[in-house]
Coordinates of C-alpha atoms and ligand atoms in Angstrom, one line a residue:
M83 CA -56.5 39.1 16.7
T84 CA -54.0 41.3 18.3
A85 CA -50.2 41.2 18.4
A86 CA -48.2 40.9 21.6
A87 CA -46.2 44.1 22.3
G88 CA -42.4 43.8 21.7
S89 CA -40.3 40.7 21.4
V90 CA -41.1 37.9 23.6
R91 CA -37.5 37.4 24.6
D92 CA -37.4 41.0 25.7
R93 CA -40.0 40.3 28.3
L94 CA -38.1 37.6 30.2
P95 CA -36.5 39.1 33.3
A96 CA -32.9 39.5 32.3
G97 CA -30.5 36.7 33.3
C98 CA -32.8 35.2 35.9
V99 CA -32.5 31.7 34.5
P100 CA -29.6 30.7 32.2
A101 CA -30.4 28.9 29.0
A102 CA -30.3 25.1 28.8
R103 CA -29.2 24.4 32.4
H104 CA -30.3 22.1 35.1
W105 CA -29.7 23.1 38.8
I106 CA -27.6 20.3 40.3
G107 CA -25.4 20.4 43.4
G108 CA -25.9 24.2 43.9
T109 CA -24.9 25.2 40.4
W110 CA -26.1 25.5 36.8
V111 CA -25.1 22.6 34.6
G112 CA -25.9 21.6 31.0
A113 CA -27.3 18.3 30.0
R114 CA -24.7 15.6 29.8
S115 CA -25.9 14.8 26.3
G116 CA -25.6 18.5 25.4
R117 CA -29.2 18.5 24.2
S118 CA -31.8 21.2 24.9
F119 CA -35.2 22.2 23.6
E120 CA -37.2 25.5 23.5
T121 CA -40.2 26.1 25.7
V122 CA -43.0 28.0 24.0
N123 CA -44.9 31.1 25.0
P124 CA -48.5 29.9 24.6
T125 CA -49.7 33.5 24.2
T126 CA -47.9 33.8 20.8
G127 CA -46.7 30.3 19.9
E128 CA -43.1 31.6 19.8
S129 CA -40.1 30.0 21.3
L130 CA -39.3 31.4 24.7
H131 CA -36.2 29.9 26.3
A132 CA -33.9 27.0 25.9
V133 CA -34.2 24.3 28.5
A134 CA -31.8 21.4 29.1
A135 CA -33.2 18.0 27.8
G136 CA -32.4 15.9 30.8
D137 CA -32.0 12.1 30.7
A138 CA -30.9 9.2 33.0
G139 CA -27.3 10.5 33.1
D140 CA -28.4 13.9 34.5
V141 CA -30.7 12.2 36.9
D142 CA -27.8 10.1 38.2
D143 CA -25.8 13.3 38.8
A144 CA -28.7 15.0 40.6
V145 CA -29.4 12.0 42.8
A146 CA -25.7 11.7 43.6
A147 CA -25.7 15.4 44.6
A148 CA -28.8 14.9 46.7
S149 CA -27.5 11.8 48.4
A150 CA -24.3 13.6 49.4
A151 CA -26.2 16.5 50.8
A152 CA -29.1 14.7 52.6
G153 CA -27.3 13.5 55.7
G154 CA -25.9 16.9 56.7
W155 CA -29.2 18.7 56.1
W156 CA -31.1 16.3 58.4
E157 CA -28.4 16.5 61.1
M158 CA -28.5 20.4 61.0
D159 CA -30.1 22.0 64.0
A160 CA -33.8 21.8 63.3
L161 CA -34.3 25.4 64.3
E162 CA -31.7 26.5 61.8
R163 CA -33.4 24.4 59.1
G164 CA -36.6 26.3 59.9
R165 CA -34.9 29.7 59.8
T166 CA -33.5 28.8 56.3
L167 CA -37.0 28.0 55.1
R168 CA -38.3 31.3 56.5
R169 CA -35.5 33.2 54.6
A170 CA -36.6 31.3 51.5
A171 CA -40.2 32.5 52.0
E172 CA -38.9 36.1 52.3
L173 CA -36.9 35.8 49.1
I174 CA -39.8 34.3 47.2
R175 CA -42.0 37.3 48.2
A176 CA -39.2 39.7 47.2
N177 CA -39.0 38.1 43.8
A178 CA -42.7 38.0 43.1
A179 CA -42.5 40.1 40.0
R180 CA -39.9 37.8 38.4
F181 CA -41.8 34.7 39.2
G182 CA -44.9 36.3 37.8
V183 CA -43.4 37.1 34.5
L184 CA -41.9 33.6 34.1
D185 CA -45.2 31.8 34.9
T186 CA -47.2 34.1 32.7
L187 CA -44.8 33.8 29.7
E188 CA -44.4 30.0 30.0
A189 CA -47.8 28.8 31.2
G190 CA -50.1 31.7 30.0
R191 CA -51.4 32.4 33.4
P192 CA -52.7 36.0 33.8
I193 CA -50.2 38.3 35.4
R194 CA -52.8 39.5 37.9
D195 CA -52.7 35.9 39.3
T196 CA -49.0 35.1 38.9
A197 CA -47.3 38.1 40.5
E198 CA -48.2 38.7 44.1
R199 CA -50.8 36.0 44.5
S200 CA -48.8 33.0 43.5
A201 CA -45.6 34.1 45.1
N202 CA -47.5 34.7 48.4
G203 CA -49.0 31.2 48.1
A204 CA -45.6 29.6 47.5
A205 CA -44.0 31.7 50.3
A206 CA -46.8 30.6 52.7
L207 CA -45.8 27.0 52.1
F208 CA -42.2 27.7 53.2
D209 CA -43.4 29.7 56.2
F210 CA -45.7 26.9 57.3
Y211 CA -43.2 24.1 56.9
A212 CA -40.5 26.3 58.5
G213 CA -42.5 25.9 61.7
L214 CA -42.6 22.2 61.4
T215 CA -38.8 21.5 61.3
D216 CA -38.4 21.4 65.1
K217 CA -41.7 19.6 65.8
L218 CA -41.0 16.3 64.0
R219 CA -41.4 14.2 67.1
G220 CA -41.5 10.5 67.5
F221 CA -43.1 8.7 70.5
T222 CA -42.7 6.0 73.1
Q223 CA -44.9 3.0 73.8
P224 CA -45.1 1.8 77.4
M225 CA -44.2 -1.9 77.5
G226 CA -43.9 -2.7 81.1
P227 CA -40.9 -2.9 83.4
G228 CA -37.5 -3.4 81.8
Y229 CA -38.4 -2.6 78.3
S230 CA -38.6 0.5 76.2
A231 CA -40.1 1.0 72.8
V232 CA -39.1 4.2 70.9
T233 CA -40.5 5.2 67.5
E234 CA -38.5 7.8 65.6
L235 CA -39.2 9.7 62.4
E236 CA -36.5 9.8 59.8
P237 CA -36.4 11.3 56.3
Y238 CA -36.3 9.1 53.2
G239 CA -33.0 10.7 52.1
V240 CA -33.6 11.6 48.5
V241 CA -37.1 12.4 47.3
G242 CA -37.8 12.2 43.5
A243 CA -40.6 14.6 42.6
I244 CA -42.4 15.3 39.4
A245 CA -44.7 18.3 38.8
P246 CA -47.2 19.5 36.1
W247 CA -47.3 22.8 34.4
N248 CA -50.6 24.4 35.5
Y249 CA -49.4 26.4 38.5
P250 CA -45.6 26.0 38.0
L251 CA -44.3 27.9 41.1
S252 CA -47.0 26.6 43.4
N253 CA -46.5 23.0 42.2
A254 CA -42.8 23.2 42.8
A255 CA -43.2 24.8 46.3
T256 CA -45.8 22.2 47.3
K257 CA -43.2 19.5 46.7
I258 CA -40.0 21.1 47.9
A259 CA -41.1 22.9 51.1
P260 CA -42.4 19.8 53.0
A261 CA -39.8 17.4 51.6
I262 CA -36.8 19.6 52.8
A263 CA -38.5 20.7 56.0
C264 CA -38.5 17.0 56.9
G265 CA -34.8 16.8 56.3
N266 CA -34.8 15.2 52.8
A267 CA -32.9 16.3 49.8
I268 CA -35.0 16.5 46.6
V269 CA -34.6 16.1 42.9
L270 CA -37.5 17.8 41.1
K271 CA -38.4 17.4 37.5
P272 CA -40.8 20.2 36.5
S273 CA -43.0 19.9 33.4
E274 CA -41.3 20.3 30.1
L275 CA -43.9 23.0 29.3
A276 CA -43.0 25.3 32.2
S277 CA -39.6 24.8 34.0
L278 CA -38.3 28.3 34.5
S279 CA -39.9 29.4 37.8
T280 CA -38.8 26.1 39.4
L281 CA -35.2 26.8 38.3
L282 CA -35.4 30.3 39.7
L283 CA -36.9 28.9 43.0
A284 CA -34.0 26.5 43.3
D285 CA -31.5 29.3 42.8
L286 CA -33.2 31.5 45.5
L287 CA -33.4 28.6 48.0
H288 CA -29.6 28.3 47.6
E289 CA -29.3 32.1 48.2
A290 CA -31.5 31.6 51.3
G291 CA -29.0 29.2 52.7
V292 CA -30.2 25.8 51.6
P293 CA -27.0 23.9 51.2
A294 CA -25.8 22.8 47.7
G295 CA -27.4 19.5 46.7
V296 CA -30.4 19.7 48.9
V297 CA -32.6 21.0 46.1
N298 CA -31.9 19.9 42.5
V299 CA -33.9 20.5 39.4
V300 CA -33.5 18.3 36.3
T301 CA -35.5 19.6 33.4
G302 CA -36.7 17.5 30.5
I303 CA -39.6 15.4 29.1
G304 CA -41.4 12.8 31.2
A305 CA -40.2 9.7 29.5
E306 CA -36.5 10.8 29.3
A307 CA -36.0 12.6 32.7
G308 CA -39.1 11.7 34.8
A309 CA -39.1 7.9 34.3
P310 CA -35.4 7.4 35.3
L311 CA -36.0 9.5 38.4
V312 CA -38.9 7.3 39.5
E313 CA -36.8 4.2 38.9
H314 CA -33.5 5.5 40.3
A315 CA -32.1 3.2 43.0
G316 CA -31.0 6.2 45.1
V317 CA -34.5 7.6 45.4
G318 CA -36.3 6.7 48.6
K319 CA -39.6 8.3 48.0
V320 CA -41.5 9.4 44.9
S321 CA -44.0 12.3 44.9
F322 CA -45.9 12.9 41.7
T323 CA -48.5 15.5 40.6
G324 CA -50.0 15.2 37.2
S325 CA -52.6 13.3 35.2
T326 CA -54.2 10.1 36.3
A327 CA -52.9 8.3 33.3
T328 CA -49.2 9.2 34.1
G329 CA -49.9 8.6 37.8
R330 CA -51.0 5.0 37.1
R331 CA -47.7 4.3 35.3
I332 CA -45.7 5.8 38.1
G333 CA -47.7 4.0 40.7
E334 CA -47.1 0.7 38.8
A335 CA -43.4 1.4 38.7
C336 CA -43.3 2.2 42.5
G337 CA -45.4 -0.9 43.2
R338 CA -42.8 -3.0 41.3
L339 CA -40.0 -1.4 43.2
I340 CA -41.8 -1.4 46.6
R341 CA -41.2 2.3 46.8
S342 CA -43.3 4.8 48.8
V343 CA -45.2 7.1 46.4
T344 CA -47.6 10.0 46.8
L345 CA -49.9 10.6 43.8
E346 CA -51.9 13.9 43.3
L347 CA -53.8 13.3 40.1
G348 CA -56.7 14.6 38.0
G349 CA -60.2 15.6 39.0
K350 CA -63.7 16.1 37.7
S351 CA -65.1 18.0 40.6
A352 CA -68.8 18.6 41.2
N353 CA -70.0 22.1 42.1
I354 CA -73.5 21.6 43.7
V355 CA -75.9 24.5 43.9
F356 CA -78.8 23.7 46.2
P357 CA -82.1 25.7 45.8
D358 CA -81.6 27.5 49.1
A359 CA -78.1 28.9 48.1
D360 CA -77.2 32.5 47.8
L361 CA -77.4 32.3 44.0
R362 CA -75.4 35.5 43.3
T363 CA -72.3 34.5 45.2
A364 CA -72.7 30.9 44.0
A365 CA -72.7 32.0 40.4
K366 CA -69.5 34.0 41.0
G367 CA -68.0 30.9 42.5
A368 CA -69.2 28.6 39.6
A369 CA -67.6 30.9 37.0
F370 CA -64.4 31.3 39.0
T371 CA -63.8 27.7 39.7
V372 CA -64.0 26.5 36.1
F373 CA -62.7 29.5 34.1
N374 CA -59.9 30.7 36.4
N375 CA -56.5 29.7 34.8
S376 CA -58.6 28.9 31.7
G377 CA -59.9 25.8 33.3
Q378 CA -56.5 24.2 33.9
T379 CA -56.9 23.6 37.6
C380 CA -57.0 20.0 39.0
S381 CA -59.7 20.9 41.6
A382 CA -61.9 23.0 39.2
G383 CA -65.6 22.5 39.6
T384 CA -66.1 21.4 36.0
R385 CA -69.5 19.8 36.6
L386 CA -72.1 22.2 37.7
L387 CA -75.0 20.5 39.4
V388 CA -77.9 23.0 39.9
H389 CA -81.4 22.3 41.3
R390 CA -84.0 22.4 38.6
S391 CA -86.1 25.0 40.3
V392 CA -83.3 27.6 40.2
A393 CA -81.4 26.4 37.1
A394 CA -82.6 29.0 34.6
E395 CA -82.0 31.9 37.0
F396 CA -78.7 30.6 38.1
L397 CA -77.4 30.0 34.5
D398 CA -78.3 33.7 33.7
L399 CA -76.2 34.7 36.7
V400 CA -73.3 32.5 35.5
R401 CA -73.6 34.1 32.0
A402 CA -73.4 37.5 33.6
E403 CA -70.2 36.5 35.3
V404 CA -68.7 35.2 32.1
A405 CA -69.6 38.6 30.5
T406 CA -67.1 40.2 32.9
L407 CA -64.2 38.1 31.6
A408 CA -61.5 39.8 29.5
I409 CA -59.7 37.2 27.4
G410 CA -56.4 38.0 25.7
D411 CA -52.7 38.7 26.4
P412 CA -52.0 37.5 30.0
M413 CA -49.3 40.1 30.4
L414 CA -52.0 42.8 30.5
P415 CA -53.3 43.4 34.0
A416 CA -56.9 43.5 33.0
T417 CA -56.8 40.0 31.4
R418 CA -58.7 37.4 33.3
L419 CA -58.2 34.5 30.9
G420 CA -55.0 33.8 29.0
P421 CA -54.3 31.1 26.5
V422 CA -54.2 27.4 27.4
V423 CA -50.8 26.0 27.8
S424 CA -50.0 24.4 24.4
A425 CA -51.3 23.7 20.9
Q426 CA -51.8 20.1 22.0
Q427 CA -53.9 21.1 25.0
L428 CA -56.0 23.4 22.8
H429 CA -56.5 20.6 20.4
R430 CA -57.5 18.2 23.3
I431 CA -60.1 20.7 24.6
E432 CA -61.6 21.3 21.1
R433 CA -61.8 17.6 20.4
A434 CA -63.4 16.9 23.9
V435 CA -66.1 19.6 23.2
E436 CA -66.7 18.1 19.7
R437 CA -67.1 14.6 21.1
G438 CA -69.4 15.9 23.8
V439 CA -71.6 17.5 21.2
A440 CA -71.5 14.3 19.1
A441 CA -72.7 12.4 22.2
G442 CA -75.8 14.7 22.4
A443 CA -74.6 17.8 24.4
R444 CA -75.4 21.3 23.3
A445 CA -72.5 23.8 23.4
E446 CA -73.1 27.4 24.3
R447 CA -70.4 30.0 24.0
P448 CA -71.6 32.9 26.3
A449 CA -70.6 36.4 25.5
V450 CA -67.4 37.7 27.3
A451 CA -66.3 41.2 28.1
S452 CA -63.6 41.2 25.5
W453 CA -62.1 38.5 23.2
Q454 CA -58.7 39.6 22.0
P455 CA -56.6 36.5 21.4
V456 CA -53.0 37.2 20.4
R457 CA -52.0 36.0 16.9
G458 CA -50.4 32.5 17.1
G459 CA -51.6 31.9 20.7
Y460 CA -53.6 29.0 22.0
F461 CA -56.8 30.7 23.1
H462 CA -60.1 29.0 23.9
A463 CA -63.3 30.8 24.8
P464 CA -65.5 29.7 27.7
V465 CA -68.1 27.0 26.8
L466 CA -71.2 25.8 28.7
L467 CA -72.2 22.2 27.7
H468 CA -75.9 21.5 28.3
D469 CA -77.9 18.3 28.1
V470 CA -74.9 16.3 28.9
D471 CA -75.3 12.5 29.4
P472 CA -73.7 11.9 32.8
A473 CA -72.2 8.6 31.5
S474 CA -70.6 10.3 28.5
E475 CA -66.9 10.9 28.1
V476 CA -67.2 14.6 28.5
A477 CA -69.0 14.2 31.8
Q478 CA -66.6 11.5 33.1
Q479 CA -63.1 12.6 31.9
E480 CA -61.0 15.6 32.8
I481 CA -61.0 18.2 29.9
F482 CA -58.6 20.7 31.5
G483 CA -59.9 23.7 29.7
P484 CA -62.6 26.4 30.1
V485 CA -65.5 24.0 29.7
L486 CA -68.4 23.7 32.1
C487 CA -70.7 20.6 32.0
V488 CA -74.1 21.7 33.3
F489 CA -76.6 19.2 35.0
S490 CA -79.8 19.8 36.9
F491 CA -81.1 17.7 39.7
E492 CA -84.4 17.4 41.6
S493 CA -83.5 15.8 44.9
D494 CA -80.5 15.9 47.2
D495 CA -80.1 12.1 46.6
Q496 CA -79.8 12.7 42.9
A497 CA -77.3 15.5 43.4
L498 CA -75.0 13.4 45.6
A499 CA -75.2 10.4 43.3
L500 CA -74.2 12.6 40.3
A501 CA -71.4 14.2 42.4
N502 CA -70.0 10.8 43.2
G503 CA -70.6 9.4 39.8
T504 CA -67.1 9.6 38.3
E505 CA -63.9 7.7 39.0
Y506 CA -62.4 10.9 40.5
G507 CA -62.4 12.1 44.1
L508 CA -60.3 15.2 44.3
A509 CA -62.6 18.1 45.4
A510 CA -66.2 19.3 45.4
S511 CA -68.1 22.5 46.3
I512 CA -71.5 22.9 47.7
W513 CA -73.6 26.1 48.0
T514 CA -76.4 26.0 50.6
R515 CA -77.7 27.8 53.7
S516 CA -78.9 24.5 55.2
L517 CA -76.9 23.0 58.0
A518 CA -78.6 19.6 57.3
R519 CA -77.6 19.7 53.7
Y520 CA -74.0 20.7 54.7
E521 CA -73.8 17.8 57.2
R522 CA -75.1 15.2 54.7
A523 CA -73.0 16.4 51.8
R524 CA -69.9 16.5 53.9
R525 CA -70.4 12.9 55.0
E526 CA -71.4 11.5 51.7
I527 CA -69.3 13.3 49.0
E528 CA -66.3 11.2 48.0
A529 CA -63.6 13.8 47.8
G530 CA -60.4 14.9 49.5
L531 CA -61.5 18.5 49.8
I532 CA -65.0 20.0 50.0
W533 CA -65.6 23.7 49.8
V534 CA -68.8 25.1 51.3
N535 CA -70.0 28.5 50.0
C536 CA -66.6 29.4 48.8
P537 CA -64.4 28.3 45.9
H538 CA -60.7 27.3 46.2
A539 CA -59.9 28.7 49.6
L540 CA -56.9 26.8 51.0
H541 CA -54.4 27.1 53.8
P542 CA -51.0 25.3 53.6
G543 CA -52.0 23.7 56.9
T544 CA -55.0 21.9 55.5
P545 CA -54.2 18.5 54.2
V546 CA -55.7 17.3 50.9
A547 CA -55.9 13.5 50.6
A548 CA -57.4 12.8 47.2
Q549 CA -59.8 9.9 46.9
K550 CA -60.5 7.3 44.2
S551 CA -58.5 7.8 41.0
S552 CA -57.5 11.3 42.0
G553 CA -54.6 10.1 44.1
L554 CA -52.9 8.4 47.0
G555 CA -51.6 10.1 50.1
S556 CA -51.8 13.7 51.4
E557 CA -50.4 17.0 50.3
Y558 CA -50.2 20.1 52.5
G559 CA -50.5 20.2 56.3
M560 CA -48.7 18.4 59.0
E561 CA -49.9 15.2 57.2
A562 CA -47.5 15.9 54.3
A563 CA -44.7 15.3 56.9
G564 CA -46.0 11.8 57.2
Q565 CA -45.5 11.4 53.5
Y566 CA -41.9 12.5 53.6
M567 CA -40.7 10.7 56.7
K568 CA -40.6 7.0 57.7
Q569 CA -41.1 5.6 61.1
K570 CA -38.5 3.4 62.8
S571 CA -39.3 1.6 66.0
T572 CA -36.7 0.2 68.4
V573 CA -37.6 -2.1 71.3
S574 CA -34.9 -2.7 73.9
T575 CA -34.2 -4.1 77.2
W576 CA -31.1 -4.1 79.3
T577 CA -32.3 -6.9 81.6
D578 CA -32.3 -10.6 80.9
W579 CA -35.0 -11.0 78.2
T580 CA -35.5 -14.7 79.0
S581 CA -37.1 -13.8 82.3
G582 CA -40.5 -12.2 82.5
F583 CA -41.4 -11.1 78.9
E584 CA -44.0 -13.1 77.1
G585 CA -44.6 -11.0 74.0
Ligands
NAD800 P1 -48.8 14.9 32.9 O1 -49.2 13.6 33.7 O2 -48.9 14.8 31.4 O3 -47.4 15.3 33.3 C1 -47.0 15.6 34.7 C2 -45.5 15.4 34.8 O4 -45.2 14.1 34.6 C3 -44.7 16.2 33.8 O5 -43.6 16.8 34.5 C4 -44.3 15.2 32.8 O6 -43.1 15.5 32.1 C5 -44.1 14.0 33.7 N1 -44.2 12.7 33.0 C6 -44.9 12.4 31.9 N2 -44.7 11.1 31.6 C7 -43.9 10.5 32.6 C8 -43.4 9.2 32.8 N3 -43.6 8.2 32.0 N4 -42.6 9.1 33.9 C9 -42.3 10.1 34.7 N5 -42.8 11.4 34.5 C10 -43.6 11.6 33.5 O7 -49.8 16.0 33.5 P2 -49.8 17.6 33.0 O8 -50.5 17.6 31.7 O9 -48.4 18.2 33.1 O10 -50.7 18.3 34.1 C11 -52.1 18.3 34.1 C12 -52.6 17.2 35.0 O11 -52.1 17.4 36.4 C13 -54.1 17.2 35.2 O12 -54.6 15.9 35.1 C14 -54.3 17.8 36.5 O13 -55.6 17.5 37.1 C15 -53.2 17.3 37.3 N6 -52.9 18.1 38.5 C16 -53.3 17.5 39.7 C17 -53.0 18.3 40.9 C18 -53.4 17.7 42.2 O14 -53.0 18.3 43.2 N7 -54.2 16.6 42.3 C19 -52.5 19.5 40.8 C20 -52.1 20.1 39.6 C21 -52.4 19.3 38.4

């Protein structure tokens, strides 16, 4: 065990997010109830920063601010809306270091990932959607003489968005950028475990020229601040990212309210290594996909499916990759794995591994380059689970930790059946040099995103439409515009309709 250097509070960028404040109507406001809670630094278990404990009253205020701002934002010259988003992208890049420290301190993500890399990713989303603002075109339908049919796109008005904690800045940017590019205002509730970078982002968007009220952040726990947002009569569209269990509840509420909803949920993605693959690069990918961010990635390849003929050699290569991982204080640049996000998450992972072993799996804890957990932090070493029953809970349900379930297969049929053998359909990876295997896997794998010979490469322009219990609707790409706008058709004639039209 090591101790984190200095006081945790000393390591927060000075004054970048005030204590116990929402961001509503372009300013910092306390919770109406006056309540707040402390977020925790998962590296040390110490309190980090006071966050406002939002509830229905704060949601009312935020939705009112968003409703007041939405019309003017949509009516603004679309090119100017795009320029504003581009300025936002520049400011995000310029503040990469501050975002990095916030996400590392609150979510435990290694600073080598949070600084430049995640700010660049978030900025790219604003750049991409900046280019969309003036291309949101409707269409006409020829109807014959005397008639015209026009279909226009219009924003929902107020989007209610809810995000998880695993990539806090990126999760917030993924919601805000397309929603406001399409002329909506947004009320975003970040995870209670990691709210700070979302608050900083809202402040910077305002500095970039996004008018007051267009972006609002209400912090708080799901049942108190998230649920009233989903149910609020002033919200036209709900966009949720989080677990499948919460997504089902939100989907049910939106079904009852007949409210448009996009759901981006959990995954149990297969990573298939065919015998003709370049095993060395595939092993790097297999370790990266599941151990990056300590396994807390929705699209992580948590089920390794490797052909029996190469399984022993491949697992040795994976162990060699694990042997390069330094685990410890995520503020240190050499650290590759930090803690998991909370004591509760650590407990969940430990129980999942225990239940897997009780169901017949064998747990291996491969050697790592260095294991230096900080005292009080929520650290979990990488685990390989062998001899896993594909029907068991550990093979079927998301663990969200650095745990890899290993399976072997003998035929392509078997590999694809295993890959599709869970309720999830978020992502999958395949490693092969065979075009025929690529073509078949691409057709038959049930997932919204398939990586071939690379892990986790993604461009903001590529839509991801999760399948099965992993979600509903698309995120990213032009397609996200379809999620944040509604179509309105108008059919008109200026002649006597009683003569000639038989529709
Ligand atoms: P979670 O479902 O516990 O919480 C997500 C958000 O929902 C939080 O902000 C939480 O406060 C809020 N919430 C909880 N209960 C609510 C309720 N009753 N009403 C409204 N809001 C409520 O998920 P999490 O633990 O924060 O995140 C991890 C999960 O997110 C994993 O399952 C992961 O796979 C998933 N995820 C999916 C994607 C994707 O794109 N598909 C991306 C990132 C994370």
